[in-house]
Amino acid sequence: MALRSHSLAEYRKKRDFDRTPEPAGSARRRRGGGGKSRFCVQKHLASHLHYDFRLEHRGVLLSWAVPKGPSLRTRDKRLAMMTEDHPLDYIDFEGVIPEGYGAGIVMVWDEGTWQPEDGFEDVDAALKGGELKFTLDGYKLKGSWVLVRTGGRRGTDTPERSWLLIKHRDDWAGEVDITAFAPLSIKTGRDFADILAQGDPDVWESHRPAQGGQTGRLFEQIIRKAVRIRQENQAGRQRQPAGGRKKKTAKKKPGTTRTKAPRRRTTAR
Ligand code: MN
């Protein structure tokens, strides 16, 4: 009778875990204390920029892709496309998906805990009914919100994927454009270029997740910046060898007969 089985079959079917750093979700993690479940929002630059909104529920992460991202303005109704359940381990995932499904860069944009509001404690029933009111306690997103299904046939077994994410009026609502105001990773403070620079910025030499258009231009900028960050890091390492010691003077100490070895590059990780 359940609308969805909360299994990871679809998640796993879409991915080749030899080729993606994303978690396979083999181990189920225990939920955090206090009876509260966790949530996260992952900013994901793939074929298009979007924000993946994920709520922990019965051992998985219920997931919606929000193209414009969450808004603190109560008049904004943000389209949220329901996607496949994700494993709980995914909640911390930040990195580069080099190829395949979702290829691009993932950033943990917000995280915290969530609770269904009064009358919505039966989350499965709420999902089936197409309306879930809940409270978020994150760093960027707080207070009362609703996810409401749109356009779908209610009470059928056909899950309609189109929902709206709306902020309720409370102390945490406001006019600030939160995605522009707080664009960085809540986990590491990094932007997309920093995350990409940690890996291999040449990863999309031949097949970039998006060519041309706004997303293609965004990718070009980020890749250029990541290459620059990498070069600067390498230059910094060469100027200051491991150990942070000052370069020894060229003057030879009397009695030392060391043959000069090629300078080794330290790979700080
Ligand atoms: Mn995504």
XYZ file of C-alpha atoms and ligand atoms in Angstrom:
270
model
C 0.000 0.000 0.000
C 2.970 2.267 0.467
C 3.390 4.757 -2.318
C 7.109 4.183 -2.513
C 9.192 1.468 -1.004
C 12.133 3.628 0.082
C 14.628 1.306 -1.556
C 17.873 2.299 -3.210
C 17.352 0.116 -6.279
C 16.755 3.055 -8.620
C 19.671 4.990 -7.127
C 22.025 2.048 -7.697
C 20.698 1.250 -11.169
C 21.624 4.722 -12.379
C 25.217 4.590 -11.197
C 28.424 2.639 -11.790
C 30.251 2.722 -8.473
C 33.568 1.926 -10.149
C 33.250 5.241 -11.943
C 31.658 7.593 -9.447
C 32.903 8.682 -6.007
C 29.298 8.766 -4.777
C 28.482 6.369 -1.902
C 26.871 3.055 -2.850
C 24.924 3.174 0.387
C 25.683 -0.361 1.486
C 25.666 0.424 5.175
C 22.626 1.964 6.749
C 23.573 4.616 9.221
C 21.818 5.136 12.458
C 19.870 8.330 12.691
C 21.095 11.171 14.832
C 19.991 11.482 18.427
C 17.092 13.479 19.793
C 14.543 11.839 17.530
C 15.258 14.348 14.790
C 16.122 13.346 11.281
C 18.731 15.052 9.180
C 18.316 17.037 5.997
C 20.686 18.533 3.480
C 20.634 20.672 0.377
C 23.285 19.876 -2.189
C 24.077 22.443 -4.841
C 24.707 20.411 -7.964
C 26.183 21.760 -11.159
C 25.446 19.099 -13.771
C 23.715 19.481 -17.134
C 21.938 22.302 -15.284
C 22.531 24.001 -11.963
C 20.036 22.842 -9.333
C 19.713 22.258 -5.607
C 19.000 18.736 -4.345
C 16.758 18.918 -1.305
C 16.992 15.755 0.812
C 15.088 14.655 3.914
C 16.126 11.636 5.975
C 13.228 9.217 6.258
C 13.166 5.522 7.162
C 16.792 4.850 6.317
C 17.047 6.799 3.066
C 17.090 10.395 1.848
C 13.859 11.482 0.161
C 15.036 13.722 -2.653
C 13.771 16.584 -4.777
C 15.723 18.556 -7.394
C 14.950 22.265 -7.079
C 16.167 24.117 -10.191
C 16.092 27.623 -8.667
C 16.942 26.531 -5.154
C 14.981 27.197 -1.963
C 13.673 30.706 -1.347
C 13.012 32.484 1.947
C 10.327 34.615 0.260
C 6.894 33.244 1.130
C 5.461 34.255 -2.252
C 7.989 32.102 -4.149
C 6.827 28.642 -5.142
C 9.921 26.737 -6.129
C 9.486 23.799 -8.472
C 10.867 20.637 -6.848
C 11.102 17.516 -8.985
C 11.033 14.368 -6.907
C 14.002 12.121 -7.700
C 15.085 8.704 -6.547
C 15.759 8.033 -2.850
C 19.427 8.435 -1.975
C 21.471 6.534 0.645
C 21.967 8.221 4.000
C 25.726 8.420 3.428
C 25.020 10.809 0.589
C 24.192 13.564 3.075
C 27.895 14.458 3.465
C 28.888 13.960 -0.145
C 30.777 16.854 -1.679
C 32.963 16.314 -4.701
C 33.228 15.736 -8.407
C 31.237 13.154 -10.367
C 33.510 12.685 -13.386
C 31.091 10.935 -15.726
C 27.742 9.232 -16.073
C 24.535 10.093 -14.261
C 24.736 13.469 -12.523
C 28.251 14.182 -13.850
C 29.349 17.502 -12.418
C 30.185 19.090 -9.084
C 28.316 18.576 -5.806
C 28.501 20.964 -2.844
C 26.875 20.581 0.574
C 25.042 23.918 0.556
C 23.073 23.450 3.789
C 22.551 20.775 6.409
C 20.741 20.286 9.687
C 17.734 18.503 11.133
C 14.070 18.401 10.152
C 10.775 17.394 11.723
C 7.310 16.913 10.266
C 4.810 19.384 11.716
C 1.682 18.491 13.695
C -0.640 16.413 11.583
C 2.146 15.311 9.224
C 3.947 12.841 11.503
C 2.980 10.018 9.143
C 5.393 11.085 6.431
C 4.466 8.295 4.027
C 0.802 9.234 4.249
C 1.711 12.892 3.745
C 3.739 12.045 0.648
C 0.873 9.991 -0.692
C -1.520 12.842 0.005
C 0.769 15.283 -1.773
C 1.399 17.674 1.117
C 4.138 17.617 3.753
C 4.548 20.450 6.248
C 7.807 20.427 8.136
C 10.297 22.468 10.136
C 13.954 22.846 9.180
C 16.819 23.621 11.507
C 19.742 24.186 9.188
C 22.337 26.931 8.894
C 20.696 28.734 5.975
C 17.189 27.300 6.004
C 15.081 27.365 9.149
C 11.498 27.421 10.291
C 8.327 26.196 8.662
C 8.091 24.951 5.055
C 5.762 22.931 2.874
C 6.228 20.587 -0.040
C 3.038 20.291 -2.050
C 2.507 18.112 -5.065
C 1.255 19.870 -8.124
C -0.793 18.725 -11.060
C -0.658 15.078 -10.099
C -3.521 12.709 -9.620
C -4.006 12.287 -5.923
C -4.639 9.002 -4.222
C -3.313 6.882 -7.023
C -0.272 4.666 -7.049
C 1.340 6.733 -9.782
C 3.839 8.972 -8.056
C 3.717 12.420 -9.550
C 7.153 13.923 -9.473
C 6.290 17.584 -9.651
C 6.130 19.382 -6.299
C 6.458 22.962 -5.023
C 8.731 23.982 -2.142
C 7.332 26.980 -0.274
C 8.455 28.902 2.816
C 5.781 29.607 5.395
C 5.551 33.034 6.999
C 7.568 33.073 10.235
C 10.672 34.658 11.765
C 12.892 32.766 9.316
C 11.171 34.036 6.157
C 12.592 37.116 4.481
C 13.476 39.013 1.349
C 17.153 38.055 1.211
C 18.062 35.972 -1.839
C 19.616 33.156 0.177
C 21.249 31.284 -2.725
C 23.057 34.481 -3.796
C 23.718 35.691 -0.244
C 25.175 32.383 0.992
C 26.498 30.529 -2.073
C 29.292 28.462 -0.496
C 29.592 25.004 1.059
C 28.352 24.909 4.640
C 30.717 22.028 5.236
C 33.989 23.416 3.879
C 33.383 27.015 2.808
C 34.434 26.076 -0.711
C 32.930 27.134 -4.011
C 32.607 24.871 -7.060
C 36.068 25.833 -8.366
C 37.701 25.003 -5.019
C 36.008 21.604 -5.011
C 37.076 20.912 -8.591
C 40.641 22.098 -7.924
C 40.960 19.445 -5.232
C 40.623 16.827 -7.939
C 41.557 16.986 -11.567
C 40.250 20.087 -13.356
C 40.980 18.387 -16.703
C 38.413 15.715 -15.901
C 36.046 17.019 -18.612
C 38.675 17.641 -21.292
C 36.608 15.869 -23.935
C 33.066 15.529 -22.613
C 31.859 18.300 -20.363
C 28.488 17.833 -18.591
C 27.159 20.934 -20.379
C 28.394 22.653 -23.530
C 27.344 26.166 -24.463
C 24.478 28.104 -22.942
C 24.482 29.504 -19.439
C 25.532 26.231 -17.778
C 28.301 25.657 -20.312
C 29.692 29.122 -19.632
C 29.487 28.497 -15.891
C 31.466 25.272 -16.324
C 34.098 27.070 -18.416
C 34.563 29.748 -15.734
C 34.776 27.173 -12.939
C 37.241 24.962 -14.794
C 39.474 27.968 -15.597
C 39.371 29.081 -11.969
C 40.092 25.541 -10.719
C 43.129 25.274 -13.009
C 44.352 28.638 -11.696
C 43.867 27.568 -8.058
C 45.816 24.382 -8.781
C 48.655 26.257 -10.423
C 48.840 28.702 -7.542
C 48.875 25.849 -5.032
C 51.684 24.143 -6.909
C 53.673 27.361 -7.185
C 53.166 27.925 -3.464
C 54.471 24.460 -2.717
C 57.574 25.026 -4.816
C 58.329 28.311 -3.109
C 57.912 26.740 0.289
C 59.110 23.130 0.463
C 57.644 20.658 2.920
C 58.410 21.434 6.538
C 58.118 25.159 5.887
C 61.879 25.645 6.220
C 63.652 28.460 4.535
C 65.747 27.562 1.555
C 69.284 26.817 2.555
C 71.957 29.152 1.403
C 73.941 28.093 -1.618
C 77.084 28.188 0.431
C 78.468 24.720 0.930
C 79.346 23.622 4.386
C 82.925 22.488 4.520
C 83.291 18.741 4.442
C 79.881 17.903 2.997
C 79.984 15.961 -0.218
C 76.345 15.451 -1.029
C 75.447 14.641 -4.546
C 72.568 16.712 -5.717
C 69.379 14.720 -6.073
C 66.566 15.951 -8.285
C 64.147 17.987 -6.254
C 61.177 15.938 -5.252
C 57.805 17.511 -5.455
C 55.833 17.092 -2.314
C 52.251 16.138 -2.887
C 50.349 17.663 -0.050
C 46.913 16.157 0.178
Mn 21.269 16.488 -8.607
